[in-house]
Amino acid sequence: MFGLKNEFIMAPVKLGYSDGSGVVTQRHLDFYNERSKYIGAVALEPLYMDAGLRELPTQLGIDHDDKIDELKKITDLLHNNGAKAIAHLNHPGRMANPKIPGNYHWSSTDKPCENGGAVPVMMDKPMMQKVVDMHVNAALRAVKAGFDIIEVQFGHGYLMAQFLSPAVNKRTDGYGGSFENRARFPMEVFRAVRKAVQIPLMVRLSGDEMIPEGFHLDDMVTFSNMLQQAGADAIHVVAGTACSNPPWFFQHMFVPKGKTWELAGALKKQLSIPVAFVGRINSFADVDFIKEKYHADAIALGRAMVADPDFVGKYLGQVDDLLRPCLACSEGCLGGVKSGKGLGCVVNPRVNTGLKQIEKTTNVKSYAVVGGGLAGMETAIALKEKGHKVDLYEKDALGGQFNLAWLPPKKESMKELVDYYVAEIERQEVLVLKEEATGEKILNNHYDGVIMATGAVPAVPPIKGLKQFYWTEFLHDDQLPENKKVLVIGGGLIGLEVASKLIDNNNEVIVVEMLEEMARGMEMIEKAMTLKKLKEKKAVLLVNHRVVEIDGEKVIVQGNEDEKVFEKVDRIVVATGMKPYIPFTVDKEIPVYTIGDAYKVGKAQDAIRQAYEVALEL
């Protein structure tokens, strides 16, 4: 396809690395440089075509000619690495970020997104012509900037899909009603871009909006054939709409893997032009399956390339290393972008941190790593890669508390990270001592330094009458109660995940949170879906309340203005936070580096980054 050196392309992933003016920064160059060495083509993050249409304040732009030389820095870099460059053009319509000053919102409708946002203006004909011109001008700039391929976004609930979708487009003019009418404006945009440029033109579309009243596969078969006849060179198939179902948009671990592949496979049977497959393709087995079952023309990798920039090189056997897995958790990538820090990654500590690649040391030392959780394993592996001698002390299973991470509903993919680390520990031949470390053992082995990665333990509040309680035991199927009344003290990440597991097993669940927000610290998509499920299953969710006394099966809960009493409570779960755990001290003459939750209780991403950073310095 398109003369690429292989069938792999990197899908457009929002980075948020610009400075507010839409220009290229060193972070862009570093990110794309690492990810273009083995792959056929790279699609940059969505390029805004007007500063008033940004999804992120720090998005890359292609809105003026002064952006051409900036973008050429990236296309030159990609070409030097043997990859072709794809310009992804997208008009968000009503999905332009309402929090960015100066943004405006046009759409086929005057109704805002179902999950919130600005009220859009229903477009008239002059507005439509401006959008057509905007696409054409952006495409011409892309050619001047050295892009080899242009991709236009017609899916995911963005402007073109807002015209296509019967769930959104309720117009009564020539651009609404029948499918032919709803497709009219997108086809006008496509034909104008096709006429303006000679380079290959690919269309990204949702094979199904995944909502009952939206468009479905039959419509997209018709639409794809219209695009093919009008000169489209390829179709790139996604699913869902960000307005109604963000988990499908982000291909989150909470949605089933493979639906987008089915849609692409169905479209491929109806078309003679290439079809690109995308959607949570994050293992070599996924690639093999898609190639064997669907004979894919192109395979687009998104967040898998964030987690491991050498994914393609490793798949093709050009890089001899284990694949660092993408968990489809959206914690580092989506979470980083939403927070304004820019895209990061839970599993890859070098994404957006400026940390360098590990290099061999000439000053070999001996280190003890105490604790085999994520932080401990990351440090041990990185130190071994540097050439140091490493002993890893872990009397229990490797993985630490992250072994709990895949036990809540729909989070099975989290286990892949522990599996990766355990395999890497074996590959690097790190010595794992299945025993408890002590200060005496450390001294007797004459280590040059100690990395304390002993994690955290639950923090139990002083509640009157609190005697017997549980923490995460109910995440284990063999300990999970059924048809019981369970009160969970603490509505943070752990409390909500335990509650989610309990309510799926026909338990009556009450969650009491002393702060005003439930599920703080939880990734936004998991938070939304978990809270929705708990409410639908009639869980009692109390914020601004605290448990003040437990008297047998009676629990007294106090709010700012009221008091509640819950009778016949069978079980109490305490999930009120964690505190660092350091089991022993070491002689002051031996340097000790405390990392992860043992240093400060936080997220897996923070622990892995800190572990890698410490190893770099030693």
XYZ file of C-alpha atoms in Angstrom:
618
model
C 0.000 0.000 0.000
C 1.317 3.438 -1.034
C 4.753 1.932 -1.649
C 5.434 1.527 2.079
C 8.376 -0.637 3.125
C 5.964 -2.769 5.193
C 2.269 -2.931 6.020
C 2.530 -1.162 9.369
C 1.501 2.430 9.988
C 1.345 4.390 13.200
C -2.159 5.668 13.868
C -2.717 9.305 14.901
C -2.323 9.617 18.675
C -2.861 12.938 20.460
C 0.385 14.087 22.090
C -0.235 17.562 23.471
C 3.453 18.453 23.136
C 3.173 21.878 21.496
C 3.493 25.196 23.303
C 0.070 26.691 22.626
C 0.984 28.121 19.231
C 0.704 24.832 17.346
C 4.391 24.556 16.447
C 6.707 21.560 16.520
C 8.794 21.089 19.670
C 11.727 18.877 20.538
C 9.324 16.533 22.310
C 7.591 15.886 18.980
C 10.889 15.173 17.250
C 12.068 12.823 19.987
C 8.754 10.951 20.059
C 8.425 10.444 16.303
C 12.112 9.700 15.819
C 11.921 6.682 18.111
C 8.777 5.384 16.434
C 9.728 5.664 12.773
C 12.778 3.424 12.471
C 11.057 0.188 11.451
C 7.549 1.194 10.431
C 6.129 1.886 6.973
C 4.444 5.205 7.754
C 3.628 7.474 10.685
C 0.465 9.558 11.041
C 1.052 12.633 13.138
C -1.397 13.605 15.825
C -4.545 15.340 14.478
C -3.513 18.660 12.939
C -5.876 21.527 13.638
C -6.885 23.478 10.551
C -7.998 26.567 12.465
C -6.826 27.766 15.889
C -10.494 27.985 16.910
C -10.985 24.260 16.368
C -8.488 22.807 18.797
C -9.202 19.776 20.940
C -6.096 20.485 23.023
C -4.471 23.824 23.820
C -1.146 22.177 22.938
C -2.198 20.530 19.667
C -0.115 20.711 16.487
C -1.445 23.022 13.791
C -1.535 23.246 9.997
C -3.687 26.382 9.893
C -1.189 28.813 8.338
C 1.699 28.711 5.903
C 4.079 29.550 8.748
C 3.521 26.002 10.040
C 4.926 24.414 6.862
C 8.619 24.654 7.751
C 7.867 23.498 11.293
C 6.045 20.394 10.097
C 8.801 19.722 7.580
C 11.141 19.078 10.529
C 9.059 16.013 11.316
C 8.526 14.810 7.748
C 12.275 15.096 7.066
C 12.985 13.094 10.202
C 10.504 10.384 9.200
C 11.930 10.192 5.685
C 15.470 9.888 7.050
C 14.277 6.888 9.066
C 12.684 5.296 5.996
C 9.070 5.979 6.950
C 6.448 7.900 5.021
C 4.549 10.762 6.621
C 0.766 10.979 6.983
C -1.038 14.263 7.682
C -4.219 13.574 9.641
C -6.750 16.383 9.074
C -9.751 16.668 11.340
C -12.519 19.192 11.871
C -14.015 18.439 15.315
C -17.247 20.374 14.760
C -19.191 20.438 18.003
C -16.342 18.530 19.694
C -13.925 21.469 19.658
C -12.787 21.997 23.243
C -15.148 24.523 24.906
C -12.523 25.358 27.537
C -10.079 26.840 25.006
C -10.616 30.612 24.587
C -11.585 31.536 21.034
C -12.835 28.106 20.028
C -16.062 27.980 18.034
C -18.469 25.138 17.404
C -20.156 24.334 14.097
C -22.094 21.191 13.322
C -24.881 19.587 11.345
C -26.964 20.146 14.474
C -27.544 22.702 17.202
C -27.390 20.055 19.941
C -24.285 19.526 22.104
C -22.555 16.184 22.625
C -24.385 13.743 24.862
C -21.476 13.723 27.322
C -21.290 17.515 27.517
C -19.756 20.381 25.606
C -20.714 23.629 23.923
C -23.964 24.208 22.079
C -23.010 24.250 18.379
C -24.279 26.440 15.561
C -26.114 24.527 12.832
C -24.070 25.145 9.698
C -25.390 27.004 6.688
C -24.027 26.844 3.148
C -21.381 29.609 3.574
C -20.078 27.822 6.669
C -19.863 24.585 4.715
C -17.839 26.285 2.008
C -15.429 27.618 4.641
C -14.919 24.079 5.924
C -14.314 22.798 2.390
C -11.747 25.558 1.816
C -10.150 24.817 5.178
C -9.586 21.178 4.224
C -8.206 22.096 0.809
C -5.789 24.686 2.192
C -4.586 22.327 4.898
C -4.051 19.567 2.336
C -2.014 21.892 0.117
C 0.127 22.882 3.091
C 0.630 19.213 3.930
C 2.027 18.583 0.450
C 4.383 21.557 0.782
C 5.485 20.280 4.200
C 6.578 16.963 2.681
C 3.752 14.674 3.708
C 3.377 11.618 1.479
C -0.225 10.752 2.391
C -3.234 12.686 3.648
C -5.818 11.151 5.940
C -9.144 12.893 6.483
C -11.164 12.103 9.595
C -14.766 11.157 8.772
C -15.411 9.014 11.867
C -15.365 9.006 15.675
C -18.196 11.522 15.968
C -16.247 14.438 14.485
C -17.788 16.946 12.047
C -18.124 14.689 8.993
C -19.643 11.948 11.157
C -21.976 14.563 12.660
C -23.444 14.922 9.166
C -23.445 11.185 8.461
C -25.069 10.137 11.725
C -28.879 9.967 11.922
C -28.463 10.249 15.696
C -27.030 13.757 15.270
C -28.163 15.085 11.897
C -31.843 16.064 12.094
C -31.669 18.599 9.260
C -34.592 19.051 6.888
C -32.625 20.561 3.990
C -30.596 18.793 1.289
C -27.978 17.764 3.894
C -30.297 15.818 6.179
C -32.813 13.011 6.100
C -31.810 10.251 3.677
C -28.367 8.687 3.768
C -27.615 10.257 0.380
C -28.349 13.683 1.827
C -26.394 13.059 5.044
C -23.370 11.953 3.001
C -23.541 14.973 0.678
C -21.365 17.380 2.678
C -18.640 14.839 3.580
C -18.453 13.901 -0.100
C -18.144 17.585 -1.061
C -15.199 17.909 1.317
C -13.609 14.719 0.026
C -13.968 15.627 -3.657
C -12.470 19.075 -3.059
C -9.411 17.619 -1.323
C -9.097 14.894 -3.965
C -9.114 17.536 -6.701
C -6.547 19.714 -4.897
C -3.783 17.148 -4.262
C -2.232 14.269 -6.161
C -0.767 12.338 -3.231
C -2.639 9.322 -1.792
C -5.786 10.175 0.149
C -7.029 7.925 2.932
C -10.329 8.250 4.811
C -10.741 7.305 8.460
C -14.310 6.332 9.291
C -16.253 4.523 11.971
C -17.496 1.209 10.611
C -20.261 1.449 13.189
C -21.127 4.214 15.660
C -21.964 1.555 18.281
C -25.133 3.365 19.347
C -28.616 2.131 18.342
C -29.708 5.338 16.609
C -26.366 5.951 14.856
C -25.088 4.717 11.504
C -24.056 1.094 11.115
C -22.013 -1.149 8.858
C -24.459 -1.230 5.931
C -24.315 2.566 5.699
C -20.521 2.497 5.769
C -20.370 -0.113 3.010
C -22.374 2.285 0.850
C -20.315 5.289 1.927
C -16.971 3.520 1.409
C -17.976 2.591 -2.120
C -18.896 6.230 -2.765
C -15.455 7.274 -1.531
C -13.747 4.607 -3.622
C -15.534 5.791 -6.756
C -14.554 9.381 -5.947
C -10.873 8.519 -5.756
C -10.100 7.410 -2.202
C -6.895 5.402 -2.058
C -7.609 3.589 1.223
C -10.117 3.309 4.066
C -9.014 3.265 7.720
C -11.701 1.669 9.909
C -12.394 2.651 13.515
C -15.536 2.387 15.674
C -17.734 4.476 17.900
C -18.225 8.158 18.577
C -16.389 10.128 21.228
C -19.607 11.995 22.054
C -21.540 8.905 23.090
C -19.072 6.129 23.835
C -15.485 7.253 24.556
C -14.361 3.699 25.484
C -14.853 2.685 21.823
C -13.044 5.822 20.665
C -10.020 5.037 22.850
C -10.294 1.248 22.444
C -10.202 1.031 26.215
C -9.720 -2.276 28.025
C -13.389 -2.098 29.070
C -14.590 -2.779 25.498
C -14.081 -6.109 23.705
C -11.050 -6.403 21.489
C -11.565 -7.143 17.808
C -14.806 -5.386 16.883
C -13.015 -2.830 14.714
C -11.215 -5.694 12.964
C -14.557 -7.334 12.141
C -15.854 -4.070 10.700
C -12.705 -3.551 8.624
C -12.867 -7.131 7.390
C -16.481 -6.679 6.283
C -15.620 -3.473 4.410
C -12.570 -5.054 2.812
C -14.810 -7.678 1.183
C -16.798 -4.905 -0.513
C -13.893 -2.742 -1.720
C -11.042 -2.989 -4.180
C -8.912 -0.329 -2.452
C -6.765 -1.163 0.625
C -8.298 -1.216 4.099
C -6.301 -0.364 7.221
C -7.087 -2.303 10.404
C -6.748 -0.619 13.794
C -7.993 -0.938 17.376
C -6.100 -2.309 20.354
C -3.605 -4.249 18.260
C -1.043 -4.623 21.019
C 0.477 -8.066 20.645
C 2.189 -10.094 17.952
C -0.661 -12.596 18.221
C -3.110 -9.818 17.310
C -1.087 -8.993 14.198
C -0.906 -12.634 13.140
C -4.640 -13.095 13.686
C -5.560 -10.052 11.592
C -3.225 -11.039 8.787
C -4.394 -14.651 8.706
C -8.132 -14.095 9.115
C -8.656 -10.831 7.244
C -5.579 -10.578 4.963
C -5.186 -6.971 6.084
C -3.644 -4.540 3.610
C -2.353 -2.324 6.416
C -2.150 -2.587 10.194
C -2.311 0.617 12.219
C -0.724 0.648 15.662
C -1.553 3.429 18.099
C -0.884 3.149 21.812
C 1.071 -0.060 21.330
C 3.702 2.138 19.669
C 3.647 4.467 22.655
C 4.347 1.608 25.043
C 7.014 0.098 22.798
C 8.421 2.229 19.951
C 10.166 -0.862 18.542
C 6.955 -2.906 18.229
C 7.346 -3.334 14.468
C 11.081 -3.996 14.658
C 10.494 -6.693 17.233
C 7.645 -8.254 15.254
C 9.775 -8.371 12.112
C 12.730 -9.845 13.998
C 14.912 -6.796 13.445
C 15.112 -6.094 17.190
C 15.870 -8.949 19.572
C 13.971 -7.976 22.701
C 10.727 -8.615 24.565
C 7.669 -6.554 23.699
C 6.735 -4.047 26.388
C 2.929 -4.373 26.454
C 0.275 -1.691 26.102
C -2.411 -2.361 28.709
C -5.197 -0.365 26.982
C -5.701 1.393 30.318
C -5.543 4.991 28.957
C -3.993 6.057 32.277
C -0.747 7.539 30.982
C -1.708 8.471 27.435
C -5.218 9.888 27.810
C -4.617 10.896 31.426
C -1.433 12.785 30.567
C -3.054 14.632 27.691
C -6.131 15.555 29.733
C -3.996 16.834 32.604
C -2.054 19.157 30.283
C 1.276 17.386 30.817
C 1.167 15.737 27.413
C 1.026 12.082 26.483
C 2.882 9.749 28.818
C 2.790 6.006 29.385
C 2.291 3.797 32.414
C 4.631 1.072 31.187
C 7.275 3.096 29.320
C 9.186 5.496 31.601
C 10.873 7.269 28.688
C 7.693 8.720 27.161
C 7.597 12.484 27.749
C 10.172 12.393 30.554
C 13.403 13.200 28.734
C 15.056 10.133 30.286
C 17.818 8.605 28.163
C 18.261 5.061 26.953
C 20.194 2.768 29.310
C 23.890 2.476 28.414
C 26.520 0.074 29.704
C 28.592 1.321 32.607
C 32.344 0.986 33.019
C 32.036 1.176 36.804
C 30.352 -2.103 37.745
C 28.815 -2.258 41.232
C 26.700 -4.620 43.285
C 23.164 -3.643 44.313
C 20.382 -5.126 46.399
C 16.829 -4.408 45.302
C 14.383 -5.046 48.141
C 10.874 -5.723 46.872
C 9.711 -7.347 43.649
C 6.831 -5.084 42.711
C 6.814 -2.971 39.551
C 9.330 -0.442 40.889
C 11.680 -3.117 42.179
C 11.590 -5.151 38.969
C 12.048 -2.069 36.748
C 15.103 -1.002 38.766
C 16.601 -4.483 38.822
C 16.213 -4.877 35.053
C 17.615 -1.431 34.279
C 20.586 -1.932 36.612
C 21.332 -5.317 35.011
C 21.133 -3.747 31.549
C 23.760 -1.244 32.682
C 26.015 -4.134 33.635
C 25.709 -4.018 37.413
C 25.362 -7.049 39.666
C 21.849 -7.240 41.084
C 20.159 -9.310 43.791
C 16.371 -8.944 43.956
C 14.795 -9.855 47.300
C 11.140 -10.948 47.123
C 9.802 -13.682 49.394
C 6.357 -13.681 47.750
C 5.272 -13.619 44.102
C 6.901 -11.083 41.805
C 4.553 -8.247 40.968
C 3.743 -7.049 44.468
C 0.433 -5.257 44.871
C 0.079 -4.914 41.102
C -0.956 -8.565 41.225
C -4.274 -7.148 42.432
C -4.617 -4.810 39.442
C -6.098 -7.359 37.011
C -8.604 -8.861 39.459
C -11.387 -6.223 39.145
C -13.896 -6.718 36.307
C -12.614 -6.129 32.750
C -9.028 -5.385 33.842
C -7.452 -8.709 32.850
C -5.023 -6.963 30.478
C -3.150 -5.490 33.458
C -1.599 -8.899 34.119
C 0.433 -8.543 30.926
C 2.704 -6.013 32.621
C 3.689 -8.366 35.437
C 4.166 -11.182 32.921
C 6.479 -8.905 30.906
C 8.572 -7.962 33.921
C 8.868 -11.545 35.141
C 9.987 -12.689 31.672
C 12.460 -9.813 31.475
C 13.851 -10.657 34.937
C 14.518 -14.180 33.651
C 15.955 -12.965 30.345
C 18.325 -10.561 32.072
C 19.274 -13.325 34.543
C 18.547 -11.191 37.574
C 19.120 -13.254 40.709
C 15.809 -13.449 42.598
C 16.228 -14.363 46.269
C 12.967 -15.860 47.563
C 13.566 -14.656 51.076
C 12.869 -11.681 53.274
C 15.610 -9.082 53.266
C 16.995 -7.795 56.561
C 19.528 -5.173 57.498
C 21.908 -7.916 58.599
C 21.736 -9.732 55.255
C 22.372 -6.510 53.398
C 25.454 -5.763 55.501
C 26.824 -9.308 55.210
C 26.671 -9.217 51.395
C 28.624 -5.941 51.151
C 26.432 -4.269 48.562
C 27.419 -0.914 47.096
C 23.862 0.309 47.434
C 20.332 -0.690 48.346
C 17.161 0.143 46.437
C 14.224 0.055 48.856
C 11.108 -0.846 46.828
C 9.018 -2.344 49.610
C 5.728 -0.709 48.605
C 2.924 0.365 50.911
C 0.451 -1.076 53.395
C -3.161 -0.101 54.108
C -3.767 2.891 56.333
C -6.509 1.957 58.797
C -8.529 4.818 60.312
C -9.298 4.919 64.064
C -13.024 4.082 63.950
C -14.816 3.192 67.167
C -15.733 -0.474 67.193
C -13.749 -1.396 64.060
C -12.409 -4.887 64.707
C -12.840 -7.348 61.849
C -12.494 -5.959 58.344
C -11.232 -6.760 54.858
C -9.051 -4.901 52.345
C -8.673 -6.424 48.857
C -9.479 -10.032 49.740
C -12.778 -9.872 47.855
C -10.991 -9.251 44.563
C -10.071 -12.943 44.663
C -12.819 -15.165 43.308
C -12.304 -17.819 45.985
C -12.901 -15.241 48.736
C -15.679 -13.255 47.052
C -18.934 -13.310 49.065
C -22.377 -13.567 47.500
C -25.751 -12.174 48.556
C -24.198 -10.257 51.445
C -24.513 -6.672 52.620
C -21.059 -5.093 52.386
C -20.049 -1.596 53.435
C -16.881 -0.188 51.855
C -15.102 2.564 53.780
C -13.281 4.681 51.194
C -14.417 5.515 47.669
C -11.058 5.853 45.955
C -9.520 3.535 43.365
C -9.278 0.418 45.545
C -12.642 0.947 47.224
C -14.490 1.345 43.926
C -12.786 -1.650 42.316
C -13.685 -3.850 45.278
C -17.250 -2.494 45.151
C -17.443 -3.254 41.420
C -16.409 -6.855 41.982
C -18.811 -7.256 44.895
C -21.846 -5.903 43.094
C -21.244 -8.213 40.128
C -21.645 -11.121 42.556
C -25.107 -10.110 43.766
C -23.989 -8.325 46.914
C -25.667 -5.239 48.346
C -22.971 -2.558 48.365
C -22.618 0.701 50.301
C -19.611 2.964 49.669
C -18.791 5.739 52.126
C -16.334 8.454 51.056
C -15.406 11.321 53.377
C -14.384 13.679 50.565
C -16.697 15.283 48.016
C -15.494 13.186 45.066
C -15.938 9.489 44.499
C -13.310 7.466 42.576
C -10.537 10.031 42.719
C -7.301 8.642 41.343
C -9.168 6.395 38.905
C -8.599 6.773 35.164
C -11.487 8.793 33.688
C -13.040 6.103 31.456
C -12.835 3.408 34.125
C -14.252 5.913 36.622
C -17.224 6.808 34.448
C -18.077 3.206 33.591
C -17.591 1.900 37.137
C -19.742 4.607 38.692
C -22.408 4.079 36.037
C -22.527 0.354 36.742
C -22.674 0.823 40.519
C -25.554 3.301 40.202
C -27.445 1.076 37.764
C -27.089 -1.852 40.185
C -28.424 0.270 43.053
C -25.243 0.628 45.098
C -25.446 3.298 47.805
C -22.718 5.875 47.111
C -22.184 8.471 49.837
C -19.737 11.360 49.565
C -18.987 13.891 52.306
C -19.735 11.163 54.852
C -17.583 9.179 57.255
C -18.041 6.067 59.347
C -17.973 7.074 63.015
C -18.893 3.845 64.786
C -19.365 0.138 64.180
C -21.491 -1.798 66.642
C -21.690 -5.424 65.595
C -23.755 -5.479 62.400
C -24.715 -1.812 62.771
C -22.684 0.958 61.101
C -23.204 4.619 61.965
C -22.302 7.074 59.194
C -22.154 10.821 59.705
C -22.468 13.511 57.039
C -22.162 17.266 57.185
C -25.844 17.638 57.988
C -27.173 14.153 58.670
C -26.537 10.786 60.247
C -27.330 7.421 58.677
C -27.492 4.010 60.302
C -27.009 0.835 58.254
C -28.267 -2.354 59.886
C -27.369 -5.993 59.261
C -24.029 -5.273 57.565
C -22.293 -8.606 56.934
C -18.840 -7.390 55.908
C -16.717 -4.250 56.264
C -14.057 -3.307 53.705
C -11.494 -0.661 54.667
C -9.966 1.090 51.644
C -9.002 4.450 53.085
C -5.598 4.781 51.507
C -2.081 3.450 51.828
C 1.090 4.425 53.645
C 4.754 3.709 52.764
C 6.225 0.528 54.202
C 9.916 0.360 55.108
C 10.556 -2.814 57.161
C 14.136 -2.147 58.226
C 16.961 0.355 58.104
C 20.470 -0.107 56.742
C 23.825 1.065 58.039
C 24.316 4.705 57.102
C 27.538 3.912 55.245
C 25.554 2.055 52.551
C 23.570 4.356 50.209
C 19.832 3.632 50.243
C 17.514 4.763 47.439
C 13.836 4.561 48.341
C 11.473 4.338 45.361
C 7.863 3.714 44.400
C 5.189 3.539 47.083
C 7.864 3.047 49.746
C 8.955 6.609 48.942
C 5.541 8.137 48.256
C 2.264 6.355 47.586
C 1.274 7.006 43.979
C 0.442 5.433 40.658
C 2.217 2.675 38.786
C 3.413 5.166 36.178
C 5.184 7.248 38.833
C 6.793 4.202 40.418
C 8.141 2.857 37.125
C 9.491 6.247 36.044
C 11.211 6.828 39.386
C 12.685 3.326 39.334
C 14.147 3.831 35.862
C 15.449 7.276 36.796
C 17.254 5.953 39.872
C 18.816 3.143 37.831
C 20.040 5.668 35.253
C 21.849 7.621 37.954
C 23.600 4.606 39.547
